[in-house]
Coordinates of C-alpha atoms in Angstrom, one line a residue:
Chain A
M1 CA 114.3 26.9 76.9
A2 CA 116.5 26.2 73.9
T3 CA 119.7 24.2 73.2
L4 CA 123.0 25.7 72.1
V5 CA 125.3 23.6 69.9
L6 CA 128.9 24.6 69.6
A7 CA 129.8 24.0 65.9
E8 CA 132.8 21.9 64.9
H9 CA 134.5 23.5 62.0
D10 CA 137.9 24.6 60.6
N11 CA 136.5 28.0 59.3
A12 CA 136.4 26.6 55.7
S13 CA 134.0 23.7 56.3
L14 CA 131.6 22.4 58.9
K15 CA 132.4 19.0 60.3
L16 CA 129.8 16.2 60.1
D17 CA 130.0 16.0 63.9
T18 CA 127.9 19.2 64.1
A19 CA 125.0 17.6 62.3
K20 CA 125.2 14.6 64.7
V21 CA 125.2 16.8 67.8
V22 CA 122.2 18.7 66.4
A23 CA 120.4 15.3 66.2
C24 CA 121.2 14.9 70.0
G25 CA 119.7 18.4 70.5
H26 CA 116.5 17.3 68.7
A27 CA 116.4 14.2 71.0
I28 CA 116.4 16.6 73.9
G29 CA 113.4 18.3 72.3
A30 CA 114.0 22.0 72.6
E31 CA 114.8 24.5 69.8
V32 CA 118.3 24.2 68.6
D33 CA 120.7 27.1 67.9
I34 CA 124.2 26.6 66.6
L35 CA 127.2 28.8 67.6
I36 CA 130.0 29.3 65.1
A37 CA 133.0 30.9 66.7
G38 CA 135.6 31.4 64.1
H39 CA 137.3 33.7 61.7
E40 CA 136.3 34.2 58.0
C41 CA 134.0 31.2 58.4
A42 CA 131.2 32.2 56.0
A43 CA 131.4 28.8 54.2
A44 CA 130.9 26.9 57.5
V45 CA 128.0 29.2 58.3
E46 CA 126.4 28.5 55.0
S47 CA 126.6 24.7 55.6
A48 CA 125.3 25.1 59.1
R49 CA 122.2 27.1 57.9
Q50 CA 121.2 24.0 55.9
L51 CA 121.0 21.6 58.8
A52 CA 117.5 20.5 59.4
G53 CA 115.5 21.8 62.4
V54 CA 117.9 24.6 63.5
R55 CA 116.5 28.0 64.5
N56 CA 119.4 30.4 64.6
I57 CA 123.1 30.3 63.6
L58 CA 125.0 32.6 66.0
V59 CA 128.1 33.7 64.3
A60 CA 131.0 35.2 66.3
D61 CA 133.5 36.0 63.5
S62 CA 136.8 37.5 64.8
A63 CA 140.5 36.8 64.5
Q64 CA 140.5 35.9 68.2
F65 CA 138.3 32.9 67.5
A66 CA 140.3 31.6 64.5
Q67 CA 141.8 28.6 66.4
G68 CA 138.7 28.0 68.6
F69 CA 140.7 28.1 71.8
A70 CA 138.9 27.0 74.9
D71 CA 139.6 30.0 77.1
N72 CA 137.9 32.7 75.0
V73 CA 135.3 30.5 73.3
S74 CA 134.2 29.4 76.8
Q75 CA 133.7 33.0 77.9
L76 CA 131.6 33.6 74.7
I77 CA 129.4 30.6 75.5
V78 CA 129.0 31.7 79.2
D79 CA 127.9 35.1 78.0
L80 CA 125.2 33.5 75.8
A81 CA 124.2 30.9 78.3
S82 CA 121.3 32.7 79.9
D83 CA 119.1 31.9 76.9
Y84 CA 119.8 28.2 77.0
E85 CA 119.1 25.2 79.3
H86 CA 121.3 22.8 77.3
I87 CA 124.8 23.4 75.9
L88 CA 126.2 20.8 73.7
A89 CA 129.4 20.1 71.7
A90 CA 130.8 17.0 70.0
A91 CA 133.2 15.0 72.2
S92 CA 136.0 16.0 69.8
S93 CA 139.3 17.5 70.9
Q94 CA 137.8 21.0 70.7
G95 CA 134.6 20.1 72.5
K96 CA 136.4 18.2 75.2
D97 CA 138.8 21.2 75.6
T98 CA 136.1 23.8 75.8
L99 CA 133.0 22.6 77.5
P100 CA 134.5 21.7 80.9
R101 CA 135.7 25.3 81.1
V102 CA 132.2 26.4 80.3
S103 CA 130.8 24.1 83.0
A104 CA 133.2 25.3 85.7
L105 CA 132.4 29.0 84.9
L106 CA 128.7 28.2 85.2
D107 CA 129.3 26.2 88.3
V108 CA 127.5 23.1 86.9
A109 CA 128.8 19.6 86.4
Q110 CA 129.3 18.2 82.9
L111 CA 128.3 15.0 81.3
S112 CA 130.9 13.7 78.9
E113 CA 130.5 11.5 75.8
V114 CA 126.7 11.2 76.1
V115 CA 125.4 8.3 73.9
E116 CA 121.6 8.4 74.6
V117 CA 119.0 11.0 75.7
I118 CA 116.5 9.6 78.2
S119 CA 114.8 12.9 79.1
T120 CA 115.7 16.6 79.3
D121 CA 117.8 15.9 82.4
T122 CA 118.7 12.3 82.2
F123 CA 121.4 10.8 79.9
V124 CA 123.4 7.7 79.3
R125 CA 127.1 7.7 79.1
P126 CA 129.8 5.0 79.0
I127 CA 132.3 4.6 81.9
Y128 CA 135.3 2.4 82.5
A129 CA 136.3 2.2 78.8
G130 CA 132.7 1.4 77.8
N131 CA 132.5 -1.6 80.1
A132 CA 129.5 -0.1 81.8
M133 CA 126.8 2.4 80.9
A134 CA 125.8 4.9 83.5
T135 CA 122.3 6.5 83.5
V136 CA 122.8 9.9 85.1
Q137 CA 120.3 12.5 86.1
S138 CA 121.6 16.1 86.2
L139 CA 120.4 18.2 89.1
D140 CA 121.9 21.4 87.7
A141 CA 119.8 24.1 86.1
K142 CA 121.9 24.1 83.0
K143 CA 123.1 20.9 81.4
V144 CA 126.4 20.9 79.7
L145 CA 127.1 17.8 77.6
T146 CA 129.7 16.6 75.2
V147 CA 128.1 14.2 72.7
R148 CA 129.6 11.0 71.3
S149 CA 128.8 11.7 67.6
S150 CA 129.1 8.1 66.5
S151 CA 125.9 7.4 68.6
F152 CA 123.7 9.8 66.7
D153 CA 122.7 10.0 63.0
A154 CA 123.4 13.3 61.3
V155 CA 120.4 15.5 60.6
A156 CA 119.4 16.2 57.0
N157 CA 120.6 19.2 55.0
D158 CA 117.2 20.7 54.2
G159 CA 117.0 23.6 56.7
A160 CA 117.2 27.3 56.3
A161 CA 118.2 28.8 59.7
N162 CA 118.6 32.5 60.4
V163 CA 122.0 34.0 60.8
V164 CA 122.5 36.2 63.9
A165 CA 125.8 38.0 64.2
I166 CA 127.3 38.1 67.7
D167 CA 129.5 41.1 68.3
K168 CA 131.6 39.9 71.2
V169 CA 135.4 39.5 71.4
Y170 CA 137.6 38.2 74.2
E171 CA 141.4 38.1 74.3
S172 CA 142.7 34.5 74.3
L173 CA 145.2 33.4 77.0
T174 CA 146.7 31.0 74.4
Q175 CA 149.0 32.0 71.6
F176 CA 148.9 29.9 68.4
V177 CA 152.3 28.8 67.1
S178 CA 151.8 26.2 64.4
Q179 CA 149.7 23.3 63.3
S180 CA 150.5 20.1 61.4
L181 CA 147.5 18.2 60.1
T182 CA 147.7 14.8 58.6
E183 CA 147.0 15.1 54.9
S184 CA 144.6 12.4 53.7
E185 CA 142.3 11.8 50.7
R186 CA 140.3 9.3 52.7
P187 CA 137.1 10.0 54.6
E188 CA 137.5 11.2 58.1
L189 CA 137.9 8.4 60.6
G190 CA 134.9 9.4 62.8
A191 CA 132.6 9.7 59.8
A192 CA 133.7 6.8 57.6
S193 CA 131.3 3.9 56.9
V194 CA 134.3 1.5 56.6
V195 CA 137.4 1.5 58.8
V196 CA 140.4 -0.7 58.2
S197 CA 142.7 -0.7 61.3
G198 CA 146.1 -2.2 61.9
G199 CA 147.9 -3.1 65.0
R200 CA 151.3 -4.2 66.2
G201 CA 151.0 -7.3 64.0
M202 CA 151.6 -5.1 60.9
G203 CA 155.3 -5.1 61.8
S204 CA 156.2 -1.7 60.2
G205 CA 154.8 1.5 58.8
E206 CA 155.5 0.4 55.3
N207 CA 153.3 -2.6 55.7
F208 CA 150.4 -0.2 56.3
A209 CA 150.4 0.4 52.6
M210 CA 148.3 -2.7 52.0
L211 CA 145.7 -1.6 54.6
E212 CA 145.6 1.8 52.8
Q213 CA 144.9 -0.1 49.6
L214 CA 142.1 -2.1 51.3
A215 CA 140.7 1.1 52.8
D216 CA 140.7 2.9 49.4
K217 CA 139.1 -0.1 47.7
L218 CA 136.3 0.0 50.2
G219 CA 136.0 3.8 50.3
G220 CA 137.0 3.7 54.0
A221 CA 139.3 5.3 56.5
L222 CA 142.5 4.0 58.0
G223 CA 142.8 3.4 61.8
A224 CA 145.3 1.9 64.2
S225 CA 145.7 0.5 67.6
R226 CA 147.8 2.3 70.3
A227 CA 150.5 -0.3 69.8
A228 CA 150.8 0.7 66.1
V229 CA 150.9 4.4 67.0
D230 CA 153.4 4.0 69.8
A231 CA 155.7 1.9 67.5
G232 CA 155.6 4.9 65.1
F233 CA 153.9 2.9 62.2
V234 CA 151.3 5.7 61.8
S235 CA 150.4 9.1 63.3
N236 CA 148.6 9.5 66.6
D237 CA 145.4 10.9 65.2
L238 CA 144.6 7.5 63.6
Q239 CA 144.4 5.8 67.0
V240 CA 141.1 4.1 67.7
G241 CA 140.3 3.5 71.4
Q242 CA 139.4 4.8 74.8
T243 CA 142.0 7.6 74.4
G244 CA 141.8 8.0 70.7
K245 CA 138.8 8.2 68.3
I246 CA 135.6 6.4 69.0
V247 CA 134.2 5.0 65.8
A248 CA 131.0 3.0 64.9
P249 CA 131.2 2.3 61.1
D250 CA 129.2 -0.2 59.2
L251 CA 132.3 -2.4 58.7
Y252 CA 135.4 -2.4 61.0
I253 CA 138.3 -4.6 59.8
A254 CA 140.9 -5.2 62.6
V255 CA 144.1 -6.6 61.2
G256 CA 146.9 -7.7 63.5
I257 CA 145.1 -6.2 66.5
S258 CA 144.8 -8.4 69.7
G259 CA 141.8 -6.5 71.0
A260 CA 142.8 -4.9 74.4
I261 CA 140.0 -3.4 76.5
Q262 CA 141.2 0.1 75.6
H263 CA 141.0 -0.6 71.8
L264 CA 137.6 -2.3 72.0
A265 CA 136.2 0.8 73.8
G266 CA 136.8 2.7 70.5
M267 CA 135.1 0.3 68.0
K268 CA 132.8 -2.2 69.6
D269 CA 129.7 -0.4 68.5
S270 CA 130.6 -1.0 64.8
K271 CA 127.9 -2.9 63.0
V272 CA 130.1 -5.6 61.5
I273 CA 133.5 -6.4 62.9
V274 CA 136.0 -8.5 61.0
A275 CA 139.2 -9.7 62.7
I276 CA 142.2 -11.1 60.9
N277 CA 144.8 -12.4 63.4
K278 CA 147.1 -15.4 63.5
D279 CA 146.6 -15.9 67.3
P280 CA 143.4 -17.9 67.8
E281 CA 143.3 -16.8 71.4
A282 CA 143.3 -13.1 70.6
P283 CA 140.4 -11.3 72.5
I284 CA 139.3 -9.5 69.3
F285 CA 137.8 -12.8 68.1
Q286 CA 135.3 -12.7 71.1
I287 CA 133.6 -9.6 69.6
A288 CA 134.2 -10.2 65.9
D289 CA 131.3 -11.1 63.7
Y290 CA 133.7 -12.8 61.3
G291 CA 137.1 -14.0 62.5
L292 CA 139.8 -15.3 60.3
E293 CA 142.8 -17.0 61.9
A294 CA 145.5 -16.4 59.3
D295 CA 148.8 -14.6 58.6
L296 CA 147.7 -11.1 57.7
F297 CA 150.5 -10.8 55.1
E298 CA 148.9 -13.6 53.1
A299 CA 145.2 -12.9 54.0
V300 CA 145.1 -9.1 53.2
P301 CA 146.5 -9.4 49.6
Q302 CA 144.1 -12.2 48.9
L303 CA 141.2 -10.2 50.3
L304 CA 142.3 -7.2 48.1
E305 CA 142.0 -9.5 45.0
L306 CA 138.6 -10.9 46.0
I307 CA 136.7 -7.7 46.7
Chain B
M1 CA 159.4 26.7 90.0
K2 CA 156.9 24.6 91.9
V3 CA 154.9 22.0 90.0
L4 CA 151.6 20.6 91.3
V5 CA 150.4 17.2 90.1
P6 CA 147.0 15.9 90.9
V7 CA 146.8 12.1 90.8
K8 CA 143.9 9.6 91.2
R9 CA 143.5 6.1 92.5
V10 CA 141.6 4.0 90.0
V11 CA 141.0 0.3 89.1
D12 CA 144.1 -1.0 87.3
A13 CA 143.8 -0.5 83.5
N14 CA 144.2 -4.2 82.7
V15 CA 141.3 -5.3 84.9
K16 CA 138.0 -6.0 83.2
V17 CA 135.4 -4.5 85.5
R18 CA 131.9 -5.8 86.1
V19 CA 128.7 -4.0 87.1
N20 CA 127.5 -5.0 90.6
A21 CA 124.4 -7.2 91.2
D22 CA 122.1 -4.3 92.1
N23 CA 123.1 -2.2 89.1
T24 CA 124.2 0.8 91.2
D25 CA 127.9 0.9 90.4
I26 CA 131.0 -1.0 89.4
D27 CA 132.0 -3.8 91.7
T28 CA 135.4 -2.6 92.8
A29 CA 135.7 -4.9 95.9
N30 CA 139.0 -6.8 95.8
L31 CA 140.1 -5.4 92.5
K32 CA 143.7 -4.3 91.9
M33 CA 144.0 -0.5 92.2
A34 CA 146.7 1.7 90.7
I35 CA 147.6 5.2 89.9
N36 CA 145.6 6.4 86.8
P37 CA 147.9 5.9 83.8
F38 CA 147.6 9.5 82.6
C39 CA 148.4 10.7 86.1
E40 CA 151.6 8.6 86.0
I41 CA 152.6 10.4 82.8
A42 CA 151.9 13.7 84.5
V43 CA 154.1 12.8 87.5
E44 CA 156.9 11.6 85.1
E45 CA 156.8 14.9 83.3
A46 CA 157.0 16.9 86.5
V47 CA 159.9 14.8 87.8
R48 CA 161.7 15.2 84.4
L49 CA 161.3 19.0 84.8
K50 CA 162.9 18.7 88.2
E51 CA 165.8 16.6 86.9
A52 CA 166.3 19.2 84.2
G53 CA 166.7 21.9 86.8
V54 CA 163.5 23.7 85.7
A55 CA 161.3 22.6 88.6
S56 CA 162.4 23.1 92.2
E57 CA 159.7 21.1 93.9
V58 CA 157.0 18.6 92.8
V59 CA 153.9 18.3 95.0
V60 CA 151.4 15.5 94.3
V61 CA 147.8 15.8 95.5
T62 CA 144.9 13.5 95.5
V63 CA 141.2 13.5 96.5
G64 CA 139.9 10.2 97.8
P65 CA 139.6 7.6 100.5
K66 CA 142.4 6.8 103.0
A67 CA 143.7 4.1 100.6
S68 CA 144.6 6.8 98.0
Q69 CA 147.7 7.5 100.1
E70 CA 149.2 4.4 98.4
Q71 CA 149.1 6.3 95.1
L72 CA 150.7 9.4 96.6
R73 CA 153.5 7.2 97.9
T74 CA 153.9 5.6 94.5
A75 CA 154.2 9.2 93.0
M76 CA 156.7 10.1 95.6
A77 CA 158.7 6.9 94.8
L78 CA 158.8 8.1 91.2
G79 CA 160.3 11.4 92.4
A80 CA 157.7 13.7 93.8
D81 CA 158.9 15.6 96.9
R82 CA 155.7 15.6 99.0
G83 CA 152.1 14.7 99.0
V84 CA 148.8 16.3 100.0
H85 CA 145.8 14.0 100.6
I86 CA 142.3 15.5 100.7
E87 CA 140.5 12.7 102.4
T88 CA 136.9 11.9 101.6
E89 CA 134.9 8.7 101.2
E90 CA 132.5 10.3 98.8
T91 CA 132.6 9.9 95.0
L92 CA 132.9 13.4 93.7
V93 CA 132.2 14.8 90.3
P94 CA 135.2 16.4 88.4
L95 CA 133.8 19.9 89.2
S96 CA 134.0 19.3 93.0
I97 CA 137.5 17.8 92.6
A98 CA 138.5 20.8 90.6
K99 CA 137.2 23.1 93.4
L100 CA 139.3 21.2 96.0
L101 CA 142.4 21.3 93.7
N102 CA 141.9 25.0 93.2
A103 CA 141.9 25.5 97.0
V104 CA 145.2 23.6 97.2
Q105 CA 146.6 25.7 94.3
Q106 CA 145.7 28.9 96.2
K107 CA 147.8 27.6 99.1
E108 CA 150.7 26.3 97.0
Q109 CA 150.8 28.9 94.3
A110 CA 152.4 26.4 91.8
Q111 CA 153.6 27.8 88.5
L112 CA 152.7 24.7 86.6
I113 CA 149.9 22.2 87.3
I114 CA 150.1 19.0 85.3
L115 CA 147.2 16.5 85.3
G116 CA 146.3 13.5 83.2
K117 CA 143.9 14.2 80.4
Q118 CA 141.3 11.8 81.8
T119 CA 140.9 9.1 84.4
I120 CA 140.2 5.6 83.1
D121 CA 137.2 5.0 85.5
G122 CA 135.0 8.0 84.9
D123 CA 136.4 8.8 81.4
N124 CA 135.3 12.4 82.0
N125 CA 138.2 14.4 80.7
Q126 CA 137.1 17.5 82.6
T127 CA 139.1 18.2 85.8
G128 CA 142.1 20.0 84.2
Q129 CA 140.0 22.3 82.2
M130 CA 137.7 23.0 85.1
L131 CA 140.6 23.8 87.4
A132 CA 142.1 26.1 84.8
A133 CA 138.7 27.9 84.6
L134 CA 138.3 28.2 88.4
A135 CA 141.9 29.5 88.8
N136 CA 141.5 31.7 85.7
L137 CA 144.7 30.2 84.2
P138 CA 145.4 29.3 80.6
Q139 CA 145.1 25.6 79.7
A140 CA 147.1 23.4 77.3
T141 CA 145.2 20.1 77.1
F142 CA 146.2 16.8 75.5
A143 CA 149.9 17.6 75.6
S144 CA 152.4 15.4 73.8
E145 CA 155.4 17.8 74.4
V146 CA 156.0 20.5 77.0
K147 CA 158.9 23.0 77.1
V148 CA 159.4 25.7 79.7
E149 CA 160.9 28.8 78.0
G150 CA 161.3 31.5 80.6
D151 CA 157.9 32.6 81.8
K152 CA 156.2 30.8 78.8
L153 CA 155.3 27.3 78.2
A154 CA 155.5 25.8 74.7
V155 CA 153.1 22.9 74.3
T156 CA 152.4 20.5 71.5
R157 CA 148.8 19.3 71.7
E158 CA 147.2 16.2 70.1
I159 CA 144.1 17.4 68.3
D160 CA 141.8 15.7 65.9
G161 CA 143.6 15.5 62.6
G162 CA 147.1 16.1 63.8
L163 CA 149.2 18.2 66.1
Q164 CA 149.0 21.9 67.3
S165 CA 151.7 23.9 68.9
V166 CA 150.7 26.7 71.3
A167 CA 152.4 28.9 73.8
V168 CA 150.8 30.0 77.2
T169 CA 152.1 32.3 79.9
L170 CA 152.9 30.7 83.3
P171 CA 151.2 29.9 85.6
A172 CA 149.3 27.4 83.5
V173 CA 147.4 24.1 83.6
V174 CA 148.6 21.2 81.3
T175 CA 146.9 17.9 80.8
A176 CA 149.0 15.0 79.7
D177 CA 148.3 12.8 76.7
L178 CA 149.7 9.3 76.2
R179 CA 152.5 10.4 74.0
L180 CA 154.0 12.9 76.5
N181 CA 156.5 10.4 77.9
E182 CA 157.2 6.9 79.0
P183 CA 156.8 6.8 82.8
R184 CA 159.6 5.1 84.8
Y185 CA 159.2 2.3 87.3
A186 CA 159.7 2.9 90.9
K187 CA 162.9 1.4 92.3
L188 CA 162.9 -0.4 95.6
P189 CA 165.2 2.1 97.4
N190 CA 163.0 4.9 96.2
I191 CA 159.9 3.1 97.4
M192 CA 161.6 2.9 100.8
K193 CA 162.6 6.6 100.7
A194 CA 159.1 7.6 99.7
K195 CA 157.8 6.3 103.0
R196 CA 159.6 9.1 104.8
K197 CA 158.6 11.9 102.5
P198 CA 156.1 14.4 104.0
L199 CA 152.4 13.7 103.5
E200 CA 149.8 16.2 104.6
T201 CA 146.2 15.0 105.2
L202 CA 143.4 17.5 104.9
S203 CA 139.6 17.3 105.0
I204 CA 137.3 19.1 102.7
D205 CA 136.4 21.4 105.6
D206 CA 140.0 22.3 106.2
L207 CA 140.1 23.7 102.7
G208 CA 137.0 25.8 103.4
V209 CA 135.4 24.6 100.2
S210 CA 131.6 24.0 100.1
L211 CA 130.5 21.4 97.6
K212 CA 127.1 20.7 96.3
Q213 CA 125.4 17.7 94.7
H214 CA 125.3 18.0 90.9
Q215 CA 124.0 14.7 89.6
T216 CA 122.5 11.3 90.6
V217 CA 123.6 8.1 89.0
L218 CA 120.3 6.3 88.5
K219 CA 121.7 3.0 87.4
V220 CA 124.8 1.4 86.0
T221 CA 124.3 -1.4 83.5
P222 CA 126.5 -3.7 81.4
P223 CA 126.9 -2.6 77.8
A224 CA 124.8 -4.5 75.2
E225 CA 126.4 -7.8 74.4
R226 CA 127.4 -8.5 70.9
Q227 CA 126.0 -11.6 69.1
G228 CA 128.6 -14.3 69.0
G229 CA 130.4 -14.3 65.7
V230 CA 131.7 -17.1 63.5
M231 CA 135.2 -18.1 62.5
V232 CA 135.7 -18.4 58.8
A233 CA 138.1 -20.9 57.2
S234 CA 139.5 -18.9 54.3
V235 CA 139.8 -15.5 52.8
A236 CA 137.4 -16.5 50.1
E237 CA 134.7 -17.4 52.6
L238 CA 135.3 -14.1 54.4
A239 CA 134.8 -12.1 51.2
E240 CA 131.7 -14.1 50.3
K241 CA 130.1 -13.6 53.7
L242 CA 130.9 -9.8 53.7
K243 CA 129.3 -9.5 50.3
N244 CA 126.3 -11.8 50.6
E245 CA 125.6 -12.3 54.3
A246 CA 126.5 -9.0 56.0
K247 CA 126.2 -7.1 52.7
V248 CA 128.7 -4.5 53.8
I249 CA 130.9 -4.5 50.7

């Protein structure tokens, strides 16, 4: 039996998360199909076709799917489910919104934020903010999983999958009103190889300008702790942690972040962690590869000059 | 309008948990327990709707061991009117919990169901969506703002990359994100009053729901430990190490 991957896209472009979820599909071992539910999403379909090792791209193109709402996309997936043993999506806001609805309609349990595939029915996932790893065997006939994309490497772009049009439409119970997305030239937080994050220690939103400079110089993304978001320094979607984004870049620089359990849950799989904090007792130093006890307002400008 | 708020008893968010000696579960013996932080936000929102005259009654419900009644009492001290306790000693997957909550919803016929977006123990982020599917209701997940406008609900949702505003027709299921509100503290007189509020205890059989086993936890292990790091003395040393030792810049 095959694996169905729900594509992550904004109609215009395919998100890198999709290539990572396909890699999880390959680890399971079955043939992988991708479902693109969207509206006027030809560009996303073209990118998906190129992903390595994908059999079919199922395309449901209709105005009803423009926003990818959970209620109607889940009905679409349930209608396609008879051909698949595994149904996967990224543990993104859309995947987390949609797949539990699919699971309930199929009367199967779901596994969230899978980080490792042991076999076709056994998977590893973090619990308690990443303080424990649970190896779970699914007893259900169909396995519905959301995948932590930072745990898988994106597949190559040398494929040539077939495109199959799906002619199914469902009314959505949800009415779209508006959307405000944070404009940014920087790489996406979840996909960046360098992340520079600030916490409460930054003191104000204006002071984040120096972290932006550091991020830009390193070609990285900007992140933040919950304290910085709650204080209104930066927008919510930059939050790294148990309830924000989970990232695993090559380099994570934590500036003015104490390192609460909930924040560590979002970044402790980074390859190299740097912490700059004036409190030598800050828990962040226990997991940092390189710690610098210093006033960030002196250290960050110096670092900017030296790199 | 009646509002139903499912809550869960979990290990306190500030406790660092450890895996037990035989790698079967988390060692929760003697740990401080609390109401899940996201559930607290859900209760707060329901109570605010009541204070605004929009909600007429706030019912809190939990699925769990006898001790979970503490968390129902906490929710009632925060302003909920009554509690429903579905007692079970078993650890249930979110789908089973959603089935039990759906049975409660069939009895209560609430217009609005507010849950937390996830519990901090299982980190599943499933129950609200599953309940919405089983009850065939619209869902508005990860809500940071909720407004009742007649028979519609206007919700601002936190999505990857920003915010999204949607409208759904009531009855509906909402899951609360961190930014929805700042929960209040329970005042002592309210804690005393909460002890006299009605609390109904039901068993799974009472609700006529049959559950099945969906998964087996084979083992629970601690996450890989990170290698101990070094403290550097200066910014210059840090830059040098990042360039030449870690080779990340």
